[in-house]
CSV table of C-alpha atoms and ligand atoms in Angstrom, one decimal:
chain,number,residue,atom,x,y,z
A,1,MET,CA,-7.6,9.5,-20.0
A,2,ALA,CA,-8.2,6.0,-18.6
A,3,MET,CA,-11.6,5.5,-17.0
A,4,LYS,CA,-11.6,6.1,-13.3
A,5,LYS,CA,-12.9,3.2,-11.2
A,6,HIS,CA,-14.1,2.7,-7.6
A,7,LEU,CA,-12.3,0.3,-5.3
A,8,MET,CA,-14.1,-0.7,-2.1
A,9,ILE,CA,-12.2,-2.5,0.8
A,10,VAL,CA,-14.5,-4.4,3.1
A,11,GLY,CA,-13.2,-5.4,6.5
A,12,ALA,CA,-14.8,-7.0,9.6
A,13,HIS,CA,-13.4,-4.4,12.0
A,14,CYS,CA,-12.1,-0.8,11.7
A,15,GLY,CA,-8.4,-1.3,10.9
A,16,ASP,CA,-8.6,-4.6,9.0
A,17,GLY,CA,-9.1,-3.0,5.6
A,18,GLU,CA,-6.3,-0.5,6.1
A,19,ILE,CA,-3.7,-3.0,7.3
A,20,GLN,CA,-4.6,-5.5,4.6
A,21,ALA,CA,-4.7,-3.2,1.6
A,22,GLY,CA,-4.1,0.4,2.7
A,23,ALA,CA,-1.0,0.9,0.6
A,24,ILE,CA,-2.8,-0.6,-2.5
A,25,ALA,CA,-5.8,1.7,-1.7
A,26,TYR,CA,-3.5,4.8,-1.6
A,27,LYS,CA,-1.8,3.8,-4.9
A,28,TYR,CA,-5.2,3.7,-6.6
A,29,ALA,CA,-6.5,6.9,-4.9
A,30,LYS,CA,-3.3,8.7,-6.0
A,31,ALA,CA,-4.0,7.6,-9.6
A,32,GLY,CA,-7.5,9.3,-9.3
A,33,HIS,CA,-9.7,6.3,-8.5
A,34,LYS,CA,-12.3,6.5,-5.8
A,35,VAL,CA,-11.5,4.4,-2.7
A,36,THR,CA,-13.9,3.5,0.1
A,37,PHE,CA,-13.2,1.5,3.3
A,38,LEU,CA,-16.4,-0.2,4.5
A,39,HIS,CA,-16.0,-1.6,8.1
A,40,LEU,CA,-18.8,-4.0,9.1
A,41,THR,CA,-18.1,-3.5,12.8
A,42,ALA,CA,-15.9,-1.0,14.7
A,43,GLY,CA,-14.0,-3.9,16.4
A,44,GLU,CA,-14.8,-2.4,19.8
A,45,LYS,CA,-14.2,-5.5,21.8
A,46,GLY,CA,-10.5,-5.0,21.7
A,47,ASN,CA,-11.0,-2.0,24.0
A,48,PRO,CA,-8.1,-1.1,26.4
A,49,PRO,CA,-9.0,-1.6,30.1
A,50,HIS,CA,-9.5,2.1,30.8
A,51,ILE,CA,-12.0,2.7,27.9
A,52,SER,CA,-15.5,1.3,27.7
A,53,GLU,CA,-16.6,-0.7,24.7
A,54,GLU,CA,-18.9,2.1,23.6
A,55,ASP,CA,-16.3,4.8,24.0
A,56,TYR,CA,-13.7,2.6,22.2
A,57,ARG,CA,-16.2,2.1,19.3
A,58,LEU,CA,-16.5,5.9,18.9
A,59,GLN,CA,-12.7,6.2,19.1
A,60,LYS,CA,-12.2,3.5,16.4
A,61,ILE,CA,-14.7,5.2,14.1
A,62,GLN,CA,-12.7,8.4,14.4
A,63,GLU,CA,-9.4,6.6,13.9
A,64,ALA,CA,-10.9,5.0,10.7
A,65,GLU,CA,-11.8,8.4,9.4
A,66,LYS,CA,-8.3,9.8,10.1
A,67,ALA,CA,-6.7,6.8,8.5
A,68,ALA,CA,-8.9,7.0,5.4
A,69,ALA,CA,-8.1,10.7,5.1
A,70,VAL,CA,-4.4,10.0,5.0
A,71,LEU,CA,-5.0,7.4,2.3
A,72,GLY,CA,-7.3,9.7,0.2
A,73,ALA,CA,-10.3,7.5,0.9
A,74,GLU,CA,-13.8,7.5,2.4
A,75,SER,CA,-14.6,5.6,5.5
A,76,ILE,CA,-18.0,4.0,6.4
A,77,THR,CA,-18.5,2.1,9.6
A,78,LEU,CA,-21.7,0.1,10.2
A,79,ASP,CA,-23.1,-0.6,13.6
A,80,TYR,CA,-23.0,-4.4,13.8
A,81,LYS,CA,-21.4,-5.8,17.0
A,82,ASP,CA,-17.7,-7.0,17.1
A,83,ALA,CA,-17.3,-10.8,17.3
A,84,GLU,CA,-21.1,-11.2,16.6
A,85,LEU,CA,-21.3,-10.9,12.8
A,86,LYS,CA,-24.0,-13.1,11.3
A,87,LEU,CA,-24.8,-13.8,7.6
A,88,THR,CA,-28.3,-12.4,7.7
A,89,ASP,CA,-30.5,-11.2,4.9
A,90,GLU,CA,-30.8,-7.8,6.8
A,91,LEU,CA,-27.0,-7.4,6.6
A,92,VAL,CA,-26.7,-8.6,3.0
A,93,THR,CA,-29.5,-6.3,1.9
A,94,ARG,CA,-27.9,-3.3,3.8
A,95,VAL,CA,-24.5,-3.8,2.2
A,96,ALA,CA,-26.1,-4.5,-1.2
A,97,LYS,CA,-27.9,-1.2,-1.0
A,98,ILE,CA,-24.5,0.6,-0.2
A,99,ILE,CA,-23.0,-1.3,-3.3
A,100,ARG,CA,-25.9,-0.2,-5.6
A,101,GLU,CA,-25.6,3.4,-4.4
A,102,ARG,CA,-21.8,3.7,-4.6
A,103,LYS,CA,-21.2,1.3,-7.5
A,104,PRO,CA,-17.7,-0.1,-6.7
A,105,ASN,CA,-16.0,-2.0,-9.6
A,106,LEU,CA,-14.0,-4.2,-7.3
A,107,VAL,CA,-14.3,-5.2,-3.6
A,108,ILE,CA,-11.2,-6.4,-1.7
A,109,THR,CA,-12.0,-8.3,1.5
A,110,HIS,CA,-10.7,-10.9,3.9
A,111,TRP,CA,-9.4,-14.3,2.7
A,112,GLU,CA,-11.8,-17.3,3.0
A,113,LYS,CA,-10.1,-19.0,6.0
A,114,SER,CA,-9.4,-17.2,9.3
A,115,ILE,CA,-8.9,-17.8,13.0
A,116,HIS,CA,-11.5,-15.0,13.5
A,117,PRO,CA,-15.1,-15.9,12.7
A,118,ASP,CA,-16.0,-12.3,11.7
A,119,HIS,CA,-13.1,-12.3,9.2
A,120,ALA,CA,-14.1,-15.7,7.7
A,121,LEU,CA,-17.6,-14.5,7.3
A,122,CYS,CA,-16.7,-11.5,5.2
A,123,PRO,CA,-16.1,-13.3,1.9
A,124,LYS,CA,-19.4,-15.2,2.4
A,125,ILE,CA,-21.2,-12.0,3.1
A,126,MET,CA,-19.7,-10.3,0.0
A,127,ALA,CA,-20.5,-13.3,-2.2
A,128,ALA,CA,-24.1,-13.1,-1.1
A,129,VAL,CA,-24.0,-9.3,-1.6
A,130,GLN,CA,-22.6,-9.8,-5.1
A,131,MET,CA,-25.7,-11.8,-6.0
A,132,LYS,CA,-28.2,-9.5,-4.3
A,133,ALA,CA,-26.7,-6.2,-5.6
A,134,GLY,CA,-26.1,-7.6,-9.1
A,135,LEU,CA,-29.3,-9.5,-9.9
A,136,PRO,CA,-32.1,-7.4,-11.3
A,137,GLY,CA,-34.6,-9.7,-9.6
A,138,PHE,CA,-33.8,-8.2,-6.2
A,139,GLU,CA,-35.6,-4.9,-5.6
A,140,ILE,CA,-33.8,-2.6,-3.2
A,141,ASP,CA,-35.3,0.9,-2.9
A,142,GLY,CA,-35.6,1.2,-6.7
A,143,LEU,CA,-31.8,1.3,-7.1
A,144,PRO,CA,-30.4,-0.2,-10.4
A,145,PRO,CA,-28.5,-3.5,-10.1
A,146,HIS,CA,-24.7,-3.3,-9.8
A,147,TYR,CA,-22.1,-6.1,-10.2
A,148,PHE,CA,-18.6,-6.0,-8.8
A,149,GLY,CA,-15.5,-8.3,-8.7
A,150,ILE,CA,-14.0,-9.7,-5.5
A,151,LEU,CA,-10.3,-10.2,-4.5
A,152,HIS,CA,-8.9,-11.1,-1.1
A,153,SER,CA,-6.0,-9.4,0.8
A,154,GLU,CA,-3.6,-10.4,3.5
A,155,ASN,CA,-4.2,-10.4,7.2
A,156,TRP,CA,-2.2,-12.1,9.9
A,157,GLU,CA,-5.4,-13.8,11.2
A,158,ASP,CA,-6.4,-15.2,7.8
A,159,MET,CA,-3.2,-17.0,6.7
A,160,GLN,CA,-4.4,-20.6,6.3
A,161,ASP,CA,-3.8,-21.5,2.6
A,162,TYR,CA,-3.2,-17.8,1.7
A,163,VAL,CA,-0.8,-18.0,-1.2
A,164,PRO,CA,-0.7,-14.6,-3.0
A,165,ASP,CA,-1.6,-14.4,-6.7
A,166,ILE,CA,-0.9,-10.6,-7.2
A,167,PHE,CA,2.0,-8.6,-5.7
A,168,VAL,CA,1.3,-4.9,-5.9
A,169,ASP,CA,4.5,-2.7,-5.8
A,170,VAL,CA,3.7,-0.1,-3.1
A,171,SER,CA,7.3,1.2,-2.6
A,172,GLU,CA,6.1,4.8,-3.2
A,173,GLU,CA,3.1,4.5,-1.0
A,174,PHE,CA,4.5,2.6,2.0
A,175,GLU,CA,5.4,5.6,4.1
A,176,THR,CA,1.9,7.0,3.8
A,177,TYR,CA,0.5,3.6,4.6
A,178,LEU,CA,2.5,3.5,7.8
A,179,GLU,CA,1.2,7.0,8.7
A,180,ALA,CA,-2.3,5.8,8.2
A,181,LEU,CA,-1.7,2.7,10.4
A,182,SER,CA,-0.4,5.0,13.1
A,183,GLN,CA,-3.8,6.6,13.5
A,184,TYR,CA,-5.0,3.5,15.2
A,185,TRP,CA,-4.4,2.9,19.0
A,186,PHE,CA,-4.5,-0.9,18.6
A,187,ILE,CA,-2.0,-1.0,15.8
A,188,MET,CA,0.5,1.0,17.8
A,189,ASN,CA,-0.2,-0.2,21.3
A,190,SER,CA,-1.9,-3.6,21.3
A,191,SER,CA,-0.4,-6.0,23.9
A,192,SER,CA,-1.9,-9.1,22.1
A,193,PHE,CA,-0.2,-8.6,18.7
A,194,ARG,CA,2.6,-6.4,17.3
A,195,TYR,CA,0.5,-5.0,14.4
A,196,TYR,CA,2.8,-2.2,13.3
A,197,ASP,CA,6.0,-4.3,13.4
A,198,TYR,CA,4.2,-7.2,11.6
A,199,TYR,CA,2.8,-5.2,8.7
A,200,LYS,CA,6.0,-3.2,8.2
A,201,ALA,CA,7.9,-6.5,8.0
A,202,LEU,CA,5.3,-8.1,5.8
A,203,GLY,CA,5.4,-5.3,3.3
A,204,THR,CA,9.2,-5.7,3.3
A,205,VAL,CA,9.1,-9.5,2.8
A,206,ARG,CA,6.5,-9.3,0.0
A,207,GLY,CA,8.6,-6.6,-1.6
A,208,CYS,CA,11.7,-8.8,-1.4
A,209,VAL,CA,10.1,-11.7,-3.3
A,210,SER,CA,8.6,-9.4,-5.9
A,211,ARG,CA,11.8,-7.4,-6.4
A,212,ALA,CA,10.3,-4.2,-5.0
A,213,LYS,CA,11.1,-2.3,-1.9
A,214,TYR,CA,7.6,-2.9,-0.5
A,215,ALA,CA,4.6,-4.8,-1.8
A,216,GLN,CA,1.1,-5.8,-0.7
A,217,THR,CA,-0.6,-8.9,-2.0
A,218,LEU,CA,-4.0,-10.0,-3.3
A,219,LYS,CA,-5.5,-13.4,-4.0
A,220,TYR,CA,-8.3,-14.6,-6.3
A,221,PRO,CA,-11.3,-16.3,-4.8
A,222,THR,CA,-11.0,-20.1,-4.8
A,223,GLY,CA,-13.5,-20.7,-7.6
A,224,SER,CA,-11.7,-18.2,-9.9
A,225,ASN,CA,-8.7,-20.4,-10.3
A,226,VAL,CA,-10.5,-22.5,-12.9
A,227,ARG,CA,-10.7,-19.5,-15.2
A,228,ARG,CA,-7.1,-18.5,-15.1
A,229,GLY,CA,-5.8,-19.8,-18.5
A,230,GLU,CA,-6.9,-21.3,-21.8
A,231,ILE,CA,-3.8,-23.1,-23.0
A,232,ILE,CA,-0.5,-24.3,-21.6
A,233,PRO,CA,1.6,-21.2,-21.3
A,234,GLY,CA,4.5,-21.2,-23.8
A,235,PHE,CA,3.0,-24.1,-25.9
A,236,PRO,CA,0.9,-22.4,-28.6
A,237,LEU,CA,-1.5,-24.6,-30.5
B,301,ZN,ZN1,-10.4,-7.9,12.5
């Protein structure tokens, strides 16, 4: 039996990780891998007019838990404030501790460029966490060092220069993915963006170009591009 791994999806706000890579997550969960969604904030500032920010925060944490349950995953929501994320040593150490405790092999997070500052900060946070969790020189509560890889996933707010490298066929998982998305009030009811329609259409479009019914995409970090190949493909030396 192939060795089971741990996939962690890190989003700025509850809902981001699921819309970006929920179908991929479910595909790996179904295959027996461990999947964790880590939300750095609840995303409580998108609260509907009749619900306070604090109540909406609690609602979103519950919605995240329901969505994760549909996808066969675990959900962790940290208590940082929406739209106020900062790259601090406190945050990096806290996430590094979670990484050392849970030992994910791969982290999927937002792309490097975004119209939302919280989103754009996530890859920077995770690059710092990769160092802090991975280097033995950093002491965190006596936990052993742990190193993980990073990939990016697709979010409507993070599309500048996002050209996918990997198309994951999620035809078998897409219906469950949509069911997970429907756990979120904002995905189904937001007046600022048609989330559900967009992500259903996006899965369809990415499926079309990769000859699948539905697909979700991933992208290597910018610096990884230099490590892609060793010779000119098709021209053996
Ligand atoms: Zn977000």
